[in-house]
Amino acid sequence: MKKVPSVAAVGFVVALLVAVAALSQVNVAEAATCSPTDLSPCAPAITSSAPPSGACCNKLRQQRPCLCGFLRDPNLKQYVNSPNAKRVIAACGIPYPRC
């Protein structure tokens, strides 16, 4: 004799799938916000010995989840991994990413 799933069990599975789908959409939206051009306020500090501006530090905080992706990009790695970039990241109180 086959056992028919209860309505509660089916409802739980549906709710779980909806939650997973919603979380997946959030991650996609967050990934879409990664933009190295948003870090343009940091250019003066990275290309010289000037301290980072408040705008630079704010943008670095916003882009912090993106830093590992920038480090994996061969076109961006040299900038994020440079001694001056590391100095700016540290000056803003942001830990250098461990990817």
PDB file of N, CA and C in Angstrom:
ATOM      1  N   MET A   1       0.818  -1.168   0.000  1.00  0.00           N
ATOM      2  CA  MET A   1       0.000   0.000   0.000  1.00  0.00           C
ATOM      3  C   MET A   1       0.873   1.245   0.000  1.00  0.00           C
ATOM      4  N   LYS A   2       0.601   2.193  -0.907  1.00  0.00           N
ATOM      5  CA  LYS A   2       1.387   3.415  -0.994  1.00  0.00           C
ATOM      6  C   LYS A   2       0.982   4.382   0.101  1.00  0.00           C
ATOM      7  N   LYS A   3       1.987   5.059   0.609  1.00  0.00           N
ATOM      8  CA  LYS A   3       1.723   6.063   1.629  1.00  0.00           C
ATOM      9  C   LYS A   3       1.600   7.421   0.941  1.00  0.00           C
ATOM     10  N   VAL A   4       0.530   8.118   1.130  1.00  0.00           N
ATOM     11  CA  VAL A   4       0.281   9.415   0.525  1.00  0.00           C
ATOM     12  C   VAL A   4       0.828  10.487   1.468  1.00  0.00           C
ATOM     13  N   PRO A   5       1.650  11.429   0.917  1.00  0.00           N
ATOM     14  CA  PRO A   5       2.200  12.477   1.785  1.00  0.00           C
ATOM     15  C   PRO A   5       1.087  13.356   2.338  1.00  0.00           C
ATOM     16  N   SER A   6       1.274  13.760   3.558  1.00  0.00           N
ATOM     17  CA  SER A   6       0.272  14.610   4.194  1.00  0.00           C
ATOM     18  C   SER A   6       0.319  16.017   3.606  1.00  0.00           C
ATOM     19  N   VAL A   7      -0.750  16.745   3.776  1.00  0.00           N
ATOM     20  CA  VAL A   7      -0.835  18.122   3.299  1.00  0.00           C
ATOM     21  C   VAL A   7       0.224  18.974   3.991  1.00  0.00           C
ATOM     22  N   ALA A   8       0.477  18.727   5.242  1.00  0.00           N
ATOM     23  CA  ALA A   8       1.479  19.495   5.989  1.00  0.00           C
ATOM     24  C   ALA A   8       2.874  19.260   5.416  1.00  0.00           C
ATOM     25  N   ALA A   9       3.183  18.025   5.072  1.00  0.00           N
ATOM     26  CA  ALA A   9       4.496  17.715   4.512  1.00  0.00           C
ATOM     27  C   ALA A   9       4.672  18.378   3.153  1.00  0.00           C
ATOM     28  N   VAL A  10       3.655  18.323   2.323  1.00  0.00           N
ATOM     29  CA  VAL A  10       3.717  18.952   1.011  1.00  0.00           C
ATOM     30  C   VAL A  10       3.856  20.469   1.178  1.00  0.00           C
ATOM     31  N   GLY A  11       3.102  21.051   2.099  1.00  0.00           N
ATOM     32  CA  GLY A  11       3.194  22.487   2.362  1.00  0.00           C
ATOM     33  C   GLY A  11       4.576  22.884   2.831  1.00  0.00           C
ATOM     34  N   PHE A  12       5.184  22.061   3.671  1.00  0.00           N
ATOM     35  CA  PHE A  12       6.532  22.347   4.167  1.00  0.00           C
ATOM     36  C   PHE A  12       7.538  22.340   3.012  1.00  0.00           C
ATOM     37  N   VAL A  13       7.443  21.363   2.139  1.00  0.00           N
ATOM     38  CA  VAL A  13       8.369  21.278   1.001  1.00  0.00           C
ATOM     39  C   VAL A  13       8.184  22.480   0.077  1.00  0.00           C
ATOM     40  N   VAL A  14       6.958  22.859  -0.188  1.00  0.00           N
ATOM     41  CA  VAL A  14       6.690  24.021  -1.040  1.00  0.00           C
ATOM     42  C   VAL A  14       7.265  25.280  -0.391  1.00  0.00           C
ATOM     43  N   ALA A  15       7.046  25.459   0.912  1.00  0.00           N
ATOM     44  CA  ALA A  15       7.568  26.634   1.611  1.00  0.00           C
ATOM     45  C   ALA A  15       9.097  26.645   1.570  1.00  0.00           C
ATOM     46  N   LEU A  16       9.717  25.496   1.721  1.00  0.00           N
ATOM     47  CA  LEU A  16      11.169  25.395   1.674  1.00  0.00           C
ATOM     48  C   LEU A  16      11.693  25.785   0.291  1.00  0.00           C
ATOM     49  N   LEU A  17      11.045  25.302  -0.759  1.00  0.00           N
ATOM     50  CA  LEU A  17      11.455  25.640  -2.118  1.00  0.00           C
ATOM     51  C   LEU A  17      11.298  27.132  -2.401  1.00  0.00           C
ATOM     52  N   VAL A  18      10.226  27.719  -1.908  1.00  0.00           N
ATOM     53  CA  VAL A  18      10.015  29.158  -2.094  1.00  0.00           C
ATOM     54  C   VAL A  18      11.111  29.943  -1.368  1.00  0.00           C
ATOM     55  N   ALA A  19      11.465  29.519  -0.166  1.00  0.00           N
ATOM     56  CA  ALA A  19      12.508  30.205   0.597  1.00  0.00           C
ATOM     57  C   ALA A  19      13.856  30.106  -0.116  1.00  0.00           C
ATOM     58  N   VAL A  20      14.184  28.926  -0.626  1.00  0.00           N
ATOM     59  CA  VAL A  20      15.453  28.746  -1.341  1.00  0.00           C
ATOM     60  C   VAL A  20      15.471  29.616  -2.595  1.00  0.00           C
ATOM     61  N   ALA A  21      14.367  29.660  -3.313  1.00  0.00           N
ATOM     62  CA  ALA A  21      14.292  30.488  -4.522  1.00  0.00           C
ATOM     63  C   ALA A  21      14.456  31.969  -4.175  1.00  0.00           C
ATOM     64  N   ALA A  22      13.853  32.399  -3.088  1.00  0.00           N
ATOM     65  CA  ALA A  22      13.965  33.800  -2.681  1.00  0.00           C
ATOM     66  C   ALA A  22      15.405  34.136  -2.303  1.00  0.00           C
ATOM     67  N   LEU A  23      16.062  33.244  -1.576  1.00  0.00           N
ATOM     68  CA  LEU A  23      17.455  33.482  -1.201  1.00  0.00           C
ATOM     69  C   LEU A  23      18.350  33.503  -2.429  1.00  0.00           C
ATOM     70  N   SER A  24      18.069  32.674  -3.398  1.00  0.00           N
ATOM     71  CA  SER A  24      18.852  32.667  -4.631  1.00  0.00           C
ATOM     72  C   SER A  24      18.721  33.990  -5.349  1.00  0.00           C
ATOM     73  N   GLN A  25      17.538  34.564  -5.373  1.00  0.00           N
ATOM     74  CA  GLN A  25      17.336  35.852  -6.022  1.00  0.00           C
ATOM     75  C   GLN A  25      18.105  36.948  -5.305  1.00  0.00           C
ATOM     76  N   VAL A  26      18.177  36.885  -3.980  1.00  0.00           N
ATOM     77  CA  VAL A  26      18.922  37.888  -3.221  1.00  0.00           C
ATOM     78  C   VAL A  26      20.394  37.823  -3.595  1.00  0.00           C
ATOM     79  N   ASN A  27      20.961  36.614  -3.684  1.00  0.00           N
ATOM     80  CA  ASN A  27      22.374  36.479  -4.033  1.00  0.00           C
ATOM     81  C   ASN A  27      22.652  37.009  -5.431  1.00  0.00           C
ATOM     82  N   VAL A  28      21.769  36.758  -6.366  1.00  0.00           N
ATOM     83  CA  VAL A  28      21.951  37.260  -7.716  1.00  0.00           C
ATOM     84  C   VAL A  28      21.928  38.782  -7.708  1.00  0.00           C
ATOM     85  N   ALA A  29      21.020  39.362  -6.961  1.00  0.00           N
ATOM     86  CA  ALA A  29      20.923  40.818  -6.891  1.00  0.00           C
ATOM     87  C   ALA A  29      22.185  41.405  -6.268  1.00  0.00           C
ATOM     88  N   GLU A  30      22.705  40.763  -5.214  1.00  0.00           N
ATOM     89  CA  GLU A  30      23.911  41.268  -4.579  1.00  0.00           C
ATOM     90  C   GLU A  30      25.103  41.169  -5.523  1.00  0.00           C
ATOM     91  N   ALA A  31      25.203  40.078  -6.246  1.00  0.00           N
ATOM     92  CA  ALA A  31      26.315  39.905  -7.165  1.00  0.00           C
ATOM     93  C   ALA A  31      26.277  40.959  -8.270  1.00  0.00           C
ATOM     94  N   ALA A  32      25.094  41.367  -8.654  1.00  0.00           N
ATOM     95  CA  ALA A  32      24.953  42.344  -9.730  1.00  0.00           C
ATOM     96  C   ALA A  32      25.428  43.728  -9.296  1.00  0.00           C
ATOM     97  N   THR A  33      25.562  43.972  -7.994  1.00  0.00           N
ATOM     98  CA  THR A  33      25.982  45.293  -7.534  1.00  0.00           C
ATOM     99  C   THR A  33      27.496  45.447  -7.517  1.00  0.00           C
ATOM    100  N   CYS A  34      28.246  44.409  -7.791  1.00  0.00           N
ATOM    101  CA  CYS A  34      29.702  44.498  -7.803  1.00  0.00           C
ATOM    102  C   CYS A  34      30.157  45.276  -9.025  1.00  0.00           C
ATOM    103  N   SER A  35      30.763  46.404  -8.768  1.00  0.00           N
ATOM    104  CA  SER A  35      31.216  47.250  -9.865  1.00  0.00           C
ATOM    105  C   SER A  35      32.532  47.909  -9.486  1.00  0.00           C
ATOM    106  N   PRO A  36      33.612  47.532 -10.151  1.00  0.00           N
ATOM    107  CA  PRO A  36      34.893  48.147  -9.806  1.00  0.00           C
ATOM    108  C   PRO A  36      34.913  49.654 -10.065  1.00  0.00           C
ATOM    109  N   THR A  37      34.070  50.134 -10.966  1.00  0.00           N
ATOM    110  CA  THR A  37      34.042  51.580 -11.214  1.00  0.00           C
ATOM    111  C   THR A  37      33.479  52.352 -10.028  1.00  0.00           C
ATOM    112  N   ASP A  38      32.734  51.660  -9.154  1.00  0.00           N
ATOM    113  CA  ASP A  38      32.238  52.313  -7.944  1.00  0.00           C
ATOM    114  C   ASP A  38      33.376  52.698  -6.999  1.00  0.00           C
ATOM    115  N   LEU A  39      34.543  52.109  -7.222  1.00  0.00           N
ATOM    116  CA  LEU A  39      35.692  52.408  -6.371  1.00  0.00           C
ATOM    117  C   LEU A  39      36.524  53.575  -6.900  1.00  0.00           C
ATOM    118  N   SER A  40      36.014  54.295  -7.878  1.00  0.00           N
ATOM    119  CA  SER A  40      36.764  55.418  -8.447  1.00  0.00           C
ATOM    120  C   SER A  40      37.139  56.489  -7.414  1.00  0.00           C
ATOM    121  N   PRO A  41      36.356  56.700  -6.331  1.00  0.00           N
ATOM    122  CA  PRO A  41      36.810  57.667  -5.327  1.00  0.00           C
ATOM    123  C   PRO A  41      38.120  57.255  -4.647  1.00  0.00           C
ATOM    124  N   CYS A  42      38.526  56.003  -4.814  1.00  0.00           N
ATOM    125  CA  CYS A  42      39.767  55.516  -4.194  1.00  0.00           C
ATOM    126  C   CYS A  42      40.986  55.719  -5.093  1.00  0.00           C
ATOM    127  N   ALA A  43      40.761  56.070  -6.352  1.00  0.00           N
ATOM    128  CA  ALA A  43      41.882  56.200  -7.298  1.00  0.00           C
ATOM    129  C   ALA A  43      42.978  57.149  -6.809  1.00  0.00           C
ATOM    130  N   PRO A  44      42.644  58.338  -6.300  1.00  0.00           N
ATOM    131  CA  PRO A  44      43.731  59.222  -5.842  1.00  0.00           C
ATOM    132  C   PRO A  44      44.569  58.594  -4.726  1.00  0.00           C
ATOM    133  N   ALA A  45      43.950  57.888  -3.814  1.00  0.00           N
ATOM    134  CA  ALA A  45      44.696  57.285  -2.706  1.00  0.00           C
ATOM    135  C   ALA A  45      45.516  56.084  -3.178  1.00  0.00           C
ATOM    136  N   ILE A  46      45.005  55.348  -4.157  1.00  0.00           N
ATOM    137  CA  ILE A  46      45.720  54.158  -4.636  1.00  0.00           C
ATOM    138  C   ILE A  46      46.894  54.555  -5.531  1.00  0.00           C
ATOM    139  N   THR A  47      46.754  55.629  -6.277  1.00  0.00           N
ATOM    140  CA  THR A  47      47.811  56.028  -7.205  1.00  0.00           C
ATOM    141  C   THR A  47      48.828  56.983  -6.595  1.00  0.00           C
ATOM    142  N   SER A  48      48.636  57.340  -5.324  1.00  0.00           N
ATOM    143  CA  SER A  48      49.595  58.212  -4.642  1.00  0.00           C
ATOM    144  C   SER A  48      49.685  57.764  -3.185  1.00  0.00           C
ATOM    145  N   SER A  49      50.329  58.569  -2.404  1.00  0.00           N
ATOM    146  CA  SER A  49      50.414  58.239  -0.975  1.00  0.00           C
ATOM    147  C   SER A  49      49.373  58.996  -0.164  1.00  0.00           C
ATOM    148  N   ALA A  50      48.391  59.594  -0.835  1.00  0.00           N
ATOM    149  CA  ALA A  50      47.336  60.345  -0.148  1.00  0.00           C
ATOM    150  C   ALA A  50      46.462  59.405   0.679  1.00  0.00           C
ATOM    151  N   PRO A  51      45.940  59.882   1.796  1.00  0.00           N
ATOM    152  CA  PRO A  51      45.030  59.036   2.575  1.00  0.00           C
ATOM    153  C   PRO A  51      43.696  58.886   1.839  1.00  0.00           C
ATOM    154  N   PRO A  52      42.994  57.783   2.082  1.00  0.00           N
ATOM    155  CA  PRO A  52      41.704  57.592   1.418  1.00  0.00           C
ATOM    156  C   PRO A  52      40.657  58.566   1.953  1.00  0.00           C
ATOM    157  N   SER A  53      39.785  58.992   1.079  1.00  0.00           N
ATOM    158  CA  SER A  53      38.700  59.893   1.485  1.00  0.00           C
ATOM    159  C   SER A  53      37.593  59.085   2.162  1.00  0.00           C
ATOM    160  N   GLY A  54      36.687  59.787   2.796  1.00  0.00           N
ATOM    161  CA  GLY A  54      35.527  59.126   3.394  1.00  0.00           C
ATOM    162  C   GLY A  54      34.686  58.424   2.345  1.00  0.00           C
ATOM    163  N   ALA A  55      34.558  59.061   1.173  1.00  0.00           N
ATOM    164  CA  ALA A  55      33.791  58.446   0.081  1.00  0.00           C
ATOM    165  C   ALA A  55      34.448  57.152  -0.371  1.00  0.00           C
ATOM    166  N   CYS A  56      35.773  57.146  -0.424  1.00  0.00           N
ATOM    167  CA  CYS A  56      36.501  55.931  -0.801  1.00  0.00           C
ATOM    168  C   CYS A  56      36.220  54.812   0.199  1.00  0.00           C
ATOM    169  N   CYS A  57      36.348  55.111   1.477  1.00  0.00           N
ATOM    170  CA  CYS A  57      36.120  54.085   2.504  1.00  0.00           C
ATOM    171  C   CYS A  57      34.679  53.570   2.472  1.00  0.00           C
ATOM    172  N   ASN A  58      33.723  54.468   2.256  1.00  0.00           N
ATOM    173  CA  ASN A  58      32.323  54.035   2.165  1.00  0.00           C
ATOM    174  C   ASN A  58      32.128  53.088   0.995  1.00  0.00           C
ATOM    175  N   LYS A  59      32.708  53.418  -0.154  1.00  0.00           N
ATOM    176  CA  LYS A  59      32.580  52.554  -1.333  1.00  0.00           C
ATOM    177  C   LYS A  59      33.276  51.218  -1.112  1.00  0.00           C
ATOM    178  N   LEU A  60      34.434  51.246  -0.450  1.00  0.00           N
ATOM    179  CA  LEU A  60      35.125  49.986  -0.154  1.00  0.00           C
ATOM    180  C   LEU A  60      34.274  49.090   0.752  1.00  0.00           C
ATOM    181  N   ARG A  61      33.615  49.698   1.730  1.00  0.00           N
ATOM    182  CA  ARG A  61      32.741  48.908   2.608  1.00  0.00           C
ATOM    183  C   ARG A  61      31.592  48.302   1.812  1.00  0.00           C
ATOM    184  N   GLN A  62      31.018  49.075   0.904  1.00  0.00           N
ATOM    185  CA  GLN A  62      29.913  48.569   0.085  1.00  0.00           C
ATOM    186  C   GLN A  62      30.374  47.450  -0.846  1.00  0.00           C
ATOM    187  N   GLN A  63      31.581  47.570  -1.367  1.00  0.00           N
ATOM    188  CA  GLN A  63      32.108  46.603  -2.331  1.00  0.00           C
ATOM    189  C   GLN A  63      32.909  45.473  -1.669  1.00  0.00           C
ATOM    190  N   ARG A  64      32.993  45.476  -0.352  1.00  0.00           N
ATOM    191  CA  ARG A  64      33.789  44.460   0.351  1.00  0.00           C
ATOM    192  C   ARG A  64      33.435  43.036  -0.056  1.00  0.00           C
ATOM    193  N   PRO A  65      32.134  42.678  -0.193  1.00  0.00           N
ATOM    194  CA  PRO A  65      31.831  41.308  -0.619  1.00  0.00           C
ATOM    195  C   PRO A  65      32.330  40.997  -2.031  1.00  0.00           C
ATOM    196  N   CYS A  66      32.669  42.005  -2.792  1.00  0.00           N
ATOM    197  CA  CYS A  66      33.097  41.837  -4.182  1.00  0.00           C
ATOM    198  C   CYS A  66      34.610  41.706  -4.328  1.00  0.00           C
ATOM    199  N   LEU A  67      35.362  42.004  -3.287  1.00  0.00           N
ATOM    200  CA  LEU A  67      36.812  42.075  -3.420  1.00  0.00           C
ATOM    201  C   LEU A  67      37.429  40.770  -3.880  1.00  0.00           C
ATOM    202  N   CYS A  68      36.938  39.638  -3.415  1.00  0.00           N
ATOM    203  CA  CYS A  68      37.487  38.350  -3.866  1.00  0.00           C
ATOM    204  C   CYS A  68      37.232  38.149  -5.361  1.00  0.00           C
ATOM    205  N   GLY A  69      36.073  38.554  -5.825  1.00  0.00           N
ATOM    206  CA  GLY A  69      35.789  38.471  -7.253  1.00  0.00           C
ATOM    207  C   GLY A  69      36.725  39.362  -8.057  1.00  0.00           C
ATOM    208  N   PHE A  70      37.011  40.554  -7.526  1.00  0.00           N
ATOM    209  CA  PHE A  70      37.948  41.450  -8.198  1.00  0.00           C
ATOM    210  C   PHE A  70      39.346  40.832  -8.226  1.00  0.00           C
ATOM    211  N   LEU A  71      39.727  40.159  -7.139  1.00  0.00           N
ATOM    212  CA  LEU A  71      41.045  39.519  -7.086  1.00  0.00           C
ATOM    213  C   LEU A  71      41.145  38.349  -8.066  1.00  0.00           C
ATOM    214  N   ARG A  72      40.033  37.699  -8.355  1.00  0.00           N
ATOM    215  CA  ARG A  72      40.037  36.577  -9.307  1.00  0.00           C
ATOM    216  C   ARG A  72      40.048  37.049 -10.765  1.00  0.00           C
ATOM    217  N   ASP A  73      39.699  38.295 -10.974  1.00  0.00           N
ATOM    218  CA  ASP A  73      39.659  38.847 -12.327  1.00  0.00           C
ATOM    219  C   ASP A  73      41.069  39.288 -12.727  1.00  0.00           C
ATOM    220  N   PRO A  74      41.653  38.670 -13.768  1.00  0.00           N
ATOM    221  CA  PRO A  74      43.027  39.025 -14.145  1.00  0.00           C
ATOM    222  C   PRO A  74      43.194  40.504 -14.508  1.00  0.00           C
ATOM    223  N   ASN A  75      42.132  41.148 -14.960  1.00  0.00           N
ATOM    224  CA  ASN A  75      42.216  42.564 -15.317  1.00  0.00           C
ATOM    225  C   ASN A  75      42.184  43.485 -14.099  1.00  0.00           C
ATOM    226  N   LEU A  76      41.671  42.995 -12.975  1.00  0.00           N
ATOM    227  CA  LEU A  76      41.530  43.837 -11.780  1.00  0.00           C
ATOM    228  C   LEU A  76      42.497  43.461 -10.664  1.00  0.00           C
ATOM    229  N   LYS A  77      42.994  42.232 -10.690  1.00  0.00           N
ATOM    230  CA  LYS A  77      43.822  41.720  -9.597  1.00  0.00           C
ATOM    231  C   LYS A  77      45.003  42.643  -9.283  1.00  0.00           C
ATOM    232  N   GLN A  78      45.666  43.138 -10.314  1.00  0.00           N
ATOM    233  CA  GLN A  78      46.851  43.971 -10.090  1.00  0.00           C
ATOM    234  C   GLN A  78      46.530  45.230  -9.291  1.00  0.00           C
ATOM    235  N   TYR A  79      45.309  45.726  -9.418  1.00  0.00           N
ATOM    236  CA  TYR A  79      44.931  46.941  -8.695  1.00  0.00           C
ATOM    237  C   TYR A  79      44.555  46.651  -7.244  1.00  0.00           C
ATOM    238  N   VAL A  80      43.783  45.593  -7.043  1.00  0.00           N
ATOM    239  CA  VAL A  80      43.335  45.250  -5.690  1.00  0.00           C
ATOM    240  C   VAL A  80      44.479  44.679  -4.868  1.00  0.00           C
ATOM    241  N   ASN A  81      45.426  44.040  -5.546  1.00  0.00           N
ATOM    242  CA  ASN A  81      46.525  43.360  -4.860  1.00  0.00           C
ATOM    243  C   ASN A  81      47.765  44.251  -4.726  1.00  0.00           C
ATOM    244  N   SER A  82      47.699  45.484  -5.202  1.00  0.00           N
ATOM    245  CA  SER A  82      48.868  46.366  -5.139  1.00  0.00           C
ATOM    246  C   SER A  82      49.124  46.820  -3.699  1.00  0.00           C
ATOM    247  N   PRO A  83      50.372  47.160  -3.396  1.00  0.00           N
ATOM    248  CA  PRO A  83      50.675  47.640  -2.039  1.00  0.00           C
ATOM    249  C   PRO A  83      49.840  48.866  -1.643  1.00  0.00           C
ATOM    250  N   ASN A  84      49.638  49.789  -2.578  1.00  0.00           N
ATOM    251  CA  ASN A  84      48.845  50.982  -2.254  1.00  0.00           C
ATOM    252  C   ASN A  84      47.390  50.631  -1.995  1.00  0.00           C
ATOM    253  N   ALA A  85      46.830  49.704  -2.761  1.00  0.00           N
ATOM    254  CA  ALA A  85      45.443  49.287  -2.523  1.00  0.00           C
ATOM    255  C   ALA A  85      45.323  48.624  -1.155  1.00  0.00           C
ATOM    256  N   LYS A  86      46.298  47.803  -0.812  1.00  0.00           N
ATOM    257  CA  LYS A  86      46.280  47.157   0.514  1.00  0.00           C
ATOM    258  C   LYS A  86      46.373  48.218   1.616  1.00  0.00           C
ATOM    259  N   ARG A  87      47.166  49.252   1.388  1.00  0.00           N
ATOM    260  CA  ARG A  87      47.296  50.339   2.367  1.00  0.00           C
ATOM    261  C   ARG A  87      45.969  51.080   2.530  1.00  0.00           C
ATOM    262  N   VAL A  88      45.301  51.338   1.414  1.00  0.00           N
ATOM    263  CA  VAL A  88      44.019  52.048   1.451  1.00  0.00           C
ATOM    264  C   VAL A  88      42.968  51.202   2.158  1.00  0.00           C
ATOM    265  N   ILE A  89      42.915  49.923   1.825  1.00  0.00           N
ATOM    266  CA  ILE A  89      41.956  49.015   2.471  1.00  0.00           C
ATOM    267  C   ILE A  89      42.186  49.002   3.987  1.00  0.00           C
ATOM    268  N   ALA A  90      43.444  48.895   4.386  1.00  0.00           N
ATOM    269  CA  ALA A  90      43.777  48.886   5.822  1.00  0.00           C
ATOM    270  C   ALA A  90      43.439  50.223   6.478  1.00  0.00           C
ATOM    271  N   ALA A  91      43.735  51.329   5.792  1.00  0.00           N
ATOM    272  CA  ALA A  91      43.448  52.655   6.345  1.00  0.00           C
ATOM    273  C   ALA A  91      41.953  52.865   6.557  1.00  0.00           C
ATOM    274  N   CYS A  92      41.134  52.192   5.750  1.00  0.00           N
ATOM    275  CA  CYS A  92      39.673  52.289   5.903  1.00  0.00           C
ATOM    276  C   CYS A  92      39.153  51.320   6.970  1.00  0.00           C
ATOM    277  N   GLY A  93      40.066  50.554   7.577  1.00  0.00           N
ATOM    278  CA  GLY A  93      39.653  49.631   8.632  1.00  0.00           C
ATOM    279  C   GLY A  93      38.966  48.380   8.115  1.00  0.00           C
ATOM    280  N   ILE A  94      39.231  48.033   6.877  1.00  0.00           N
ATOM    281  CA  ILE A  94      38.611  46.856   6.262  1.00  0.00           C
ATOM    282  C   ILE A  94      39.668  45.757   6.195  1.00  0.00           C
ATOM    283  N   PRO A  95      39.372  44.577   6.696  1.00  0.00           N
ATOM    284  CA  PRO A  95      40.356  43.496   6.598  1.00  0.00           C
ATOM    285  C   PRO A  95      40.564  43.079   5.145  1.00  0.00           C
ATOM    286  N   TYR A  96      41.820  42.829   4.782  1.00  0.00           N
ATOM    287  CA  TYR A  96      42.100  42.384   3.423  1.00  0.00           C
ATOM    288  C   TYR A  96      41.459  41.006   3.226  1.00  0.00           C
ATOM    289  N   PRO A  97      40.813  40.795   2.093  1.00  0.00           N
ATOM    290  CA  PRO A  97      40.075  39.538   1.918  1.00  0.00           C
ATOM    291  C   PRO A  97      40.982  38.326   1.839  1.00  0.00           C
ATOM    292  N   ARG A  98      40.505  37.239   2.384  1.00  0.00           N
ATOM    293  CA  ARG A  98      41.173  35.936   2.271  1.00  0.00           C
ATOM    294  C   ARG A  98      40.262  35.074   1.419  1.00  0.00           C
ATOM    295  N   CYS A  99      40.645  34.913   0.192  1.00  0.00           N
ATOM    296  CA  CYS A  99      39.782  34.220  -0.766  1.00  0.00           C
ATOM    297  C   CYS A  99      40.171  32.764  -0.934  1.00  0.00           C
TER     298      CYS A  99
END
